């Protein structure tokens, strides 16, 4: 019974945070609060990537616009950072930071905030929720820490991201995939749909399907059809998977060399 008041306080704290960060305009409200803080210039070398999502790859395509703006000396919004030892960790503006590193810029404008880990994660989650082109793995990493370190239930995470509880569960399951599959998803070589279809397989089978996706550029529907009812056909003494869908027949090759040889022979 002694722990009951403490537990109630924790529940109230969690409820308040969920209520705040589940609002669709939370990032706008945070931006208003940030404008009341001074902007300062920091050397880029003093700013580090965000530890919670540093595994997420930022492609050159995603940061190209920011690189161009920096090169043209167009003023961009300051980053939002927090002190991290003798460095500063980026919270908002990760793409801008990555772009700046590709230019000759030595300093960058920042706003320093005193966010703790939980607040930082909730801001990252709101940003990932609202930003176009967010890699689903980013949500998975944030979900995982909020769930294991801060006691957030799958329902709470669903409320924060306007998703169903089952969607949250499926996103978290991505972290159980083989490292090679996670890497392919991170590099956007496969989609969430591809990855989700591979979750239930062992290492050997999931890597086999991953290679078939890459070699044949399989859509999610084609992959699901291949998994559900694999059909084979023999060509030149070898068996190949064949996917038959509406008005379409797909031959699934095992290697790029096989696909190229078939193409050169039959489609000159």
Tab-separated table of C-alpha atoms in Angstrom:
chain	number	residue	atom	x	y	z
A	1	UNK	CA	0.000	0.000	0.000
A	2	UNK	CA	2.954	2.336	0.582
A	3	UNK	CA	3.685	2.455	-3.147
A	4	UNK	CA	0.130	3.368	-4.128
A	5	UNK	CA	0.522	7.209	-3.989
A	6	UNK	CA	3.735	6.971	-6.019
A	7	UNK	CA	2.083	4.715	-8.595
A	8	UNK	CA	-0.862	7.088	-8.861
A	9	UNK	CA	1.507	10.004	-9.452
A	10	UNK	CA	3.274	8.067	-12.197
A	11	UNK	CA	-0.055	7.255	-13.838
A	12	UNK	CA	-1.121	10.907	-13.676
A	13	UNK	CA	2.228	11.989	-15.123
A	14	UNK	CA	1.913	9.487	-17.966
A	15	UNK	CA	-1.683	10.478	-18.640
A	16	UNK	CA	-0.763	14.169	-18.816
A	17	UNK	CA	2.077	13.511	-21.260
A	18	UNK	CA	-0.094	11.326	-23.487
A	19	UNK	CA	-2.800	13.987	-23.492
A	20	UNK	CA	-0.276	16.673	-24.452
A	21	UNK	CA	1.697	14.812	-27.104
A	22	UNK	CA	-1.289	13.142	-28.755
A	23	UNK	CA	-2.569	16.552	-29.846
A	24	UNK	CA	-2.244	17.071	-33.600
A	25	UNK	CA	-0.817	20.579	-33.066
A	26	UNK	CA	1.737	19.669	-30.391
A	27	UNK	CA	4.713	20.467	-32.634
A	28	UNK	CA	3.268	23.901	-33.409
A	29	UNK	CA	2.842	24.588	-29.699
A	30	UNK	CA	6.398	23.444	-28.999
A	31	UNK	CA	7.679	25.680	-31.798
A	32	UNK	CA	5.990	28.661	-30.119
A	33	UNK	CA	7.701	27.792	-26.844
A	34	UNK	CA	11.046	27.500	-28.606
A	35	UNK	CA	10.760	31.027	-30.012
A	36	UNK	CA	10.955	32.366	-26.455
A	37	UNK	CA	14.432	30.902	-26.064
A	38	UNK	CA	17.591	32.582	-27.410
A	39	UNK	CA	19.188	31.376	-30.627
A	40	UNK	CA	22.908	30.714	-30.440
A	41	UNK	CA	25.551	29.545	-32.877
A	42	UNK	CA	27.261	26.239	-32.144
A	43	UNK	CA	30.144	24.538	-33.954
A	44	UNK	CA	28.815	21.553	-35.878
A	45	UNK	CA	31.453	19.355	-34.259
A	46	UNK	CA	29.764	19.907	-30.888
A	47	UNK	CA	26.409	18.543	-32.075
A	48	UNK	CA	25.819	14.790	-32.110
A	49	UNK	CA	23.092	12.698	-33.686
A	50	UNK	CA	20.131	11.668	-31.572
A	51	UNK	CA	21.000	8.510	-29.684
A	52	UNK	CA	17.473	7.082	-29.884
A	53	UNK	CA	17.226	7.170	-33.694
A	54	UNK	CA	20.845	7.348	-34.857
A	55	UNK	CA	20.487	3.925	-36.512
A	56	UNK	CA	18.012	5.386	-39.014
A	57	UNK	CA	19.738	6.184	-42.297
A	58	UNK	CA	19.134	9.585	-43.867
A	59	UNK	CA	19.438	9.224	-47.629
A	60	UNK	CA	21.007	11.955	-49.744
A	61	UNK	CA	17.618	12.347	-51.410
A	62	UNK	CA	15.943	13.268	-48.114
A	63	UNK	CA	18.460	15.978	-47.262
A	64	UNK	CA	19.209	17.288	-50.787
A	65	UNK	CA	16.965	20.338	-50.408
A	66	UNK	CA	18.661	21.351	-47.160
A	67	UNK	CA	22.132	20.901	-48.678
A	68	UNK	CA	21.166	23.181	-51.559
A	69	UNK	CA	19.780	25.836	-49.212
A	70	UNK	CA	22.929	25.836	-47.097
A	71	UNK	CA	25.097	26.139	-50.205
A	72	UNK	CA	23.009	29.113	-51.350
A	73	UNK	CA	23.298	30.691	-47.870
A	74	UNK	CA	19.547	30.513	-47.343
A	75	UNK	CA	18.784	30.909	-43.647
A	76	UNK	CA	17.199	27.781	-42.173
A	77	UNK	CA	15.368	27.295	-38.894
A	78	UNK	CA	17.608	26.637	-35.899
A	79	UNK	CA	18.000	23.115	-34.605
A	80	UNK	CA	16.513	22.213	-31.243
A	81	UNK	CA	19.143	20.497	-29.113
A	82	UNK	CA	19.804	19.513	-25.510
A	83	UNK	CA	23.037	19.324	-23.556
A	84	UNK	CA	24.598	15.863	-23.542
A	85	UNK	CA	27.820	15.784	-21.530
A	86	UNK	CA	30.233	18.158	-23.247
A	87	UNK	CA	28.232	17.946	-26.496
A	88	UNK	CA	24.722	18.771	-27.676
A	89	UNK	CA	22.239	16.197	-28.965
A	90	UNK	CA	19.902	17.124	-31.810
A	91	UNK	CA	16.181	16.692	-31.114
A	92	UNK	CA	14.537	18.608	-33.957
A	93	UNK	CA	16.442	19.229	-37.182
A	94	UNK	CA	18.268	15.967	-37.746
A	95	UNK	CA	18.024	16.311	-41.533
A	96	UNK	CA	19.334	19.869	-41.409
A	97	UNK	CA	22.279	18.738	-39.301
A	98	UNK	CA	23.101	15.919	-41.733
A	99	UNK	CA	22.890	18.354	-44.646
A	100	UNK	CA	25.133	20.891	-42.931
A	101	UNK	CA	27.795	18.225	-42.459
A	102	UNK	CA	27.960	17.859	-46.253
A	103	UNK	CA	28.790	21.542	-46.716
A	104	UNK	CA	31.603	23.800	-45.554
A	105	UNK	CA	29.481	25.302	-42.777
A	106	UNK	CA	31.325	25.406	-39.458
A	107	UNK	CA	28.557	26.733	-37.191
A	108	UNK	CA	24.816	26.307	-37.119
A	109	UNK	CA	22.022	28.127	-35.228
A	110	UNK	CA	20.453	26.188	-32.359
A	111	UNK	CA	17.986	26.566	-29.518
A	112	UNK	CA	19.056	24.729	-26.378
A	113	UNK	CA	16.238	23.128	-24.372
A	114	UNK	CA	16.274	21.160	-21.118
A	115	UNK	CA	14.244	18.157	-22.233
A	116	UNK	CA	14.667	14.876	-20.369
A	117	UNK	CA	14.757	11.500	-22.125
A	118	UNK	CA	11.016	10.925	-21.956
A	119	UNK	CA	10.152	14.362	-23.335
A	120	UNK	CA	12.782	13.944	-26.046
A	121	UNK	CA	11.276	10.616	-27.095
A	122	UNK	CA	7.764	12.057	-27.199
A	123	UNK	CA	8.927	14.951	-29.372
A	124	UNK	CA	10.720	12.534	-31.695
A	125	UNK	CA	7.563	10.428	-31.835
A	126	UNK	CA	5.345	13.395	-32.706
A	127	UNK	CA	7.840	14.443	-35.376
A	128	UNK	CA	7.996	10.928	-36.853
A	129	UNK	CA	4.210	10.678	-36.733
A	130	UNK	CA	3.643	13.909	-38.658
A	131	UNK	CA	6.611	13.987	-41.039
A	132	UNK	CA	6.192	12.662	-44.560
A	133	UNK	CA	8.559	9.896	-45.556
A	134	UNK	CA	9.318	8.702	-42.033
A	135	UNK	CA	10.927	5.264	-42.000
A	136	UNK	CA	8.713	2.941	-39.967
A	137	UNK	CA	11.831	1.683	-38.157
A	138	UNK	CA	12.125	5.100	-36.546
A	139	UNK	CA	8.746	4.541	-34.917
A	140	UNK	CA	9.820	1.044	-33.877
A	141	UNK	CA	12.940	2.278	-32.067
A	142	UNK	CA	11.026	5.041	-30.279
A	143	UNK	CA	8.149	2.711	-29.365
A	144	UNK	CA	10.624	0.218	-27.935
A	145	UNK	CA	12.304	2.671	-25.555
A	146	UNK	CA	9.034	4.267	-24.428
A	147	UNK	CA	7.607	0.817	-23.760
A	148	UNK	CA	10.572	-0.787	-21.989
A	149	UNK	CA	12.096	2.209	-20.192
A	150	UNK	CA	9.102	4.432	-19.488
A	151	UNK	CA	6.164	2.049	-19.095
A	152	UNK	CA	4.090	3.060	-22.115
A	153	UNK	CA	1.507	0.456	-23.115
A	154	UNK	CA	0.807	-0.413	-26.738
A	155	UNK	CA	-2.532	1.380	-26.391
A	156	UNK	CA	-0.812	4.538	-25.143
A	157	UNK	CA	1.580	4.431	-28.103
A	158	UNK	CA	-1.393	3.919	-30.411
A	159	UNK	CA	-3.119	6.985	-28.946
A	160	UNK	CA	0.041	9.050	-29.426
A	161	UNK	CA	0.400	8.133	-33.093
A	162	UNK	CA	-3.244	7.838	-34.202
A	163	UNK	CA	-2.785	4.149	-34.941
A	164	UNK	CA	-4.460	0.977	-33.743
A	165	UNK	CA	-2.905	-1.118	-30.997
A	166	UNK	CA	-2.329	-3.959	-33.475
A	167	UNK	CA	-0.418	-1.587	-35.772
A	168	UNK	CA	1.846	-0.612	-32.882
A	169	UNK	CA	2.443	-4.286	-32.090
A	170	UNK	CA	3.317	-5.035	-35.714
A	171	UNK	CA	5.735	-2.111	-35.864
A	172	UNK	CA	7.494	-3.261	-32.694
A	173	UNK	CA	7.814	-6.773	-34.104
A	174	UNK	CA	10.043	-5.379	-36.862
A	175	UNK	CA	12.892	-5.214	-34.347
A	176	UNK	CA	12.831	-9.027	-34.161
A	177	UNK	CA	13.702	-9.359	-37.850
A	178	UNK	CA	17.103	-10.574	-38.996
A	179	UNK	CA	19.741	-7.785	-39.092
A	180	UNK	CA	19.983	-8.028	-42.889
A	181	UNK	CA	16.232	-7.511	-43.257
A	182	UNK	CA	16.285	-4.569	-40.839
A	183	UNK	CA	19.177	-3.083	-42.822
A	184	UNK	CA	17.236	-3.449	-46.084
A	185	UNK	CA	14.207	-1.750	-44.516
A	186	UNK	CA	16.390	1.003	-43.083
A	187	UNK	CA	17.941	1.629	-46.513
A	188	UNK	CA	14.469	1.581	-48.107
A	189	UNK	CA	15.307	-1.425	-50.293
A	190	UNK	CA	12.124	-3.041	-48.988
A	191	UNK	CA	8.924	-1.627	-47.507
A	192	UNK	CA	7.108	-2.142	-44.228
A	193	UNK	CA	4.784	-4.549	-46.037
A	194	UNK	CA	7.695	-6.679	-47.236
A	195	UNK	CA	9.274	-6.726	-43.780
A	196	UNK	CA	6.020	-7.581	-42.015
A	197	UNK	CA	5.538	-10.568	-44.338
A	198	UNK	CA	8.943	-11.950	-43.287
A	199	UNK	CA	8.532	-11.678	-39.518
A	200	UNK	CA	7.355	-15.246	-38.910
A	201	UNK	CA	10.188	-16.948	-40.820
A	202	UNK	CA	13.476	-18.289	-39.509
A	203	UNK	CA	16.774	-16.733	-40.543
A	204	UNK	CA	17.407	-18.978	-43.554
A	205	UNK	CA	13.956	-18.535	-45.053
A	206	UNK	CA	13.700	-14.792	-44.405
A	207	UNK	CA	17.067	-14.162	-46.080
A	208	UNK	CA	16.030	-16.360	-49.005
A	209	UNK	CA	12.874	-14.296	-49.512
A	210	UNK	CA	14.838	-11.060	-49.052
A	211	UNK	CA	17.133	-12.022	-51.923
A	212	UNK	CA	14.152	-12.919	-54.115
A	213	UNK	CA	12.614	-9.506	-53.398
A	214	UNK	CA	15.828	-7.747	-54.391
A	215	UNK	CA	16.545	-9.766	-57.534
A	216	UNK	CA	12.983	-9.674	-58.862
A	217	UNK	CA	11.790	-6.345	-57.452
A	218	UNK	CA	8.769	-8.131	-55.993
A	219	UNK	CA	5.835	-6.066	-54.809
A	220	UNK	CA	4.303	-6.811	-51.419
A	221	UNK	CA	1.364	-8.549	-53.103
A	222	UNK	CA	3.706	-10.699	-55.183
A	223	UNK	CA	5.714	-11.642	-52.103
A	224	UNK	CA	2.561	-12.560	-50.196
A	225	UNK	CA	1.332	-14.658	-53.128
A	226	UNK	CA	4.692	-16.422	-53.328
A	227	UNK	CA	4.626	-17.190	-49.611
A	228	UNK	CA	1.002	-18.309	-49.577
A	229	UNK	CA	0.990	-20.665	-52.569
A	230	UNK	CA	4.392	-21.178	-54.204
A	231	UNK	CA	4.169	-22.625	-57.713
A	232	UNK	CA	7.181	-23.817	-59.675
A	233	UNK	CA	8.097	-24.249	-63.308
A	234	UNK	CA	11.156	-25.900	-64.826
A	235	UNK	CA	13.365	-24.023	-67.265
A	236	UNK	CA	16.769	-25.207	-68.529
A	237	UNK	CA	16.732	-27.970	-65.953
A	238	UNK	CA	16.126	-25.625	-63.014
A	239	UNK	CA	12.996	-25.027	-60.956
A	240	UNK	CA	11.763	-21.456	-60.571
A	241	UNK	CA	8.920	-19.961	-58.570
A	242	UNK	CA	6.079	-18.608	-60.682
A	243	UNK	CA	3.586	-16.043	-59.378
A	244	UNK	CA	0.293	-15.829	-61.230
A	245	UNK	CA	-1.814	-12.785	-60.496
A	246	UNK	CA	-4.547	-11.014	-62.415
A	247	UNK	CA	-3.293	-10.391	-65.979
A	248	UNK	CA	0.285	-10.963	-64.848
A	249	UNK	CA	2.713	-13.869	-64.659
A	250	UNK	CA	5.984	-13.381	-62.773
A	251	UNK	CA	8.976	-15.705	-62.983
A	252	UNK	CA	11.031	-15.454	-59.804
A	253	UNK	CA	14.752	-15.841	-60.446
A	254	UNK	CA	17.243	-16.835	-57.785
A	255	UNK	CA	20.034	-14.493	-58.878
A	256	UNK	CA	20.472	-11.371	-60.991
A	257	UNK	CA	22.628	-13.388	-63.394
A	258	UNK	CA	19.772	-15.810	-64.069
A	259	UNK	CA	17.326	-12.961	-64.641
A	260	UNK	CA	19.727	-11.207	-67.022
A	261	UNK	CA	20.421	-14.411	-68.967
A	262	UNK	CA	16.684	-15.035	-69.407
A	263	UNK	CA	16.111	-11.444	-70.515
A	264	UNK	CA	18.955	-11.514	-73.036
A	265	UNK	CA	17.737	-14.777	-74.527
A	266	UNK	CA	14.054	-13.990	-74.859
A	267	UNK	CA	13.786	-10.188	-75.047
A	268	UNK	CA	16.517	-8.979	-77.406
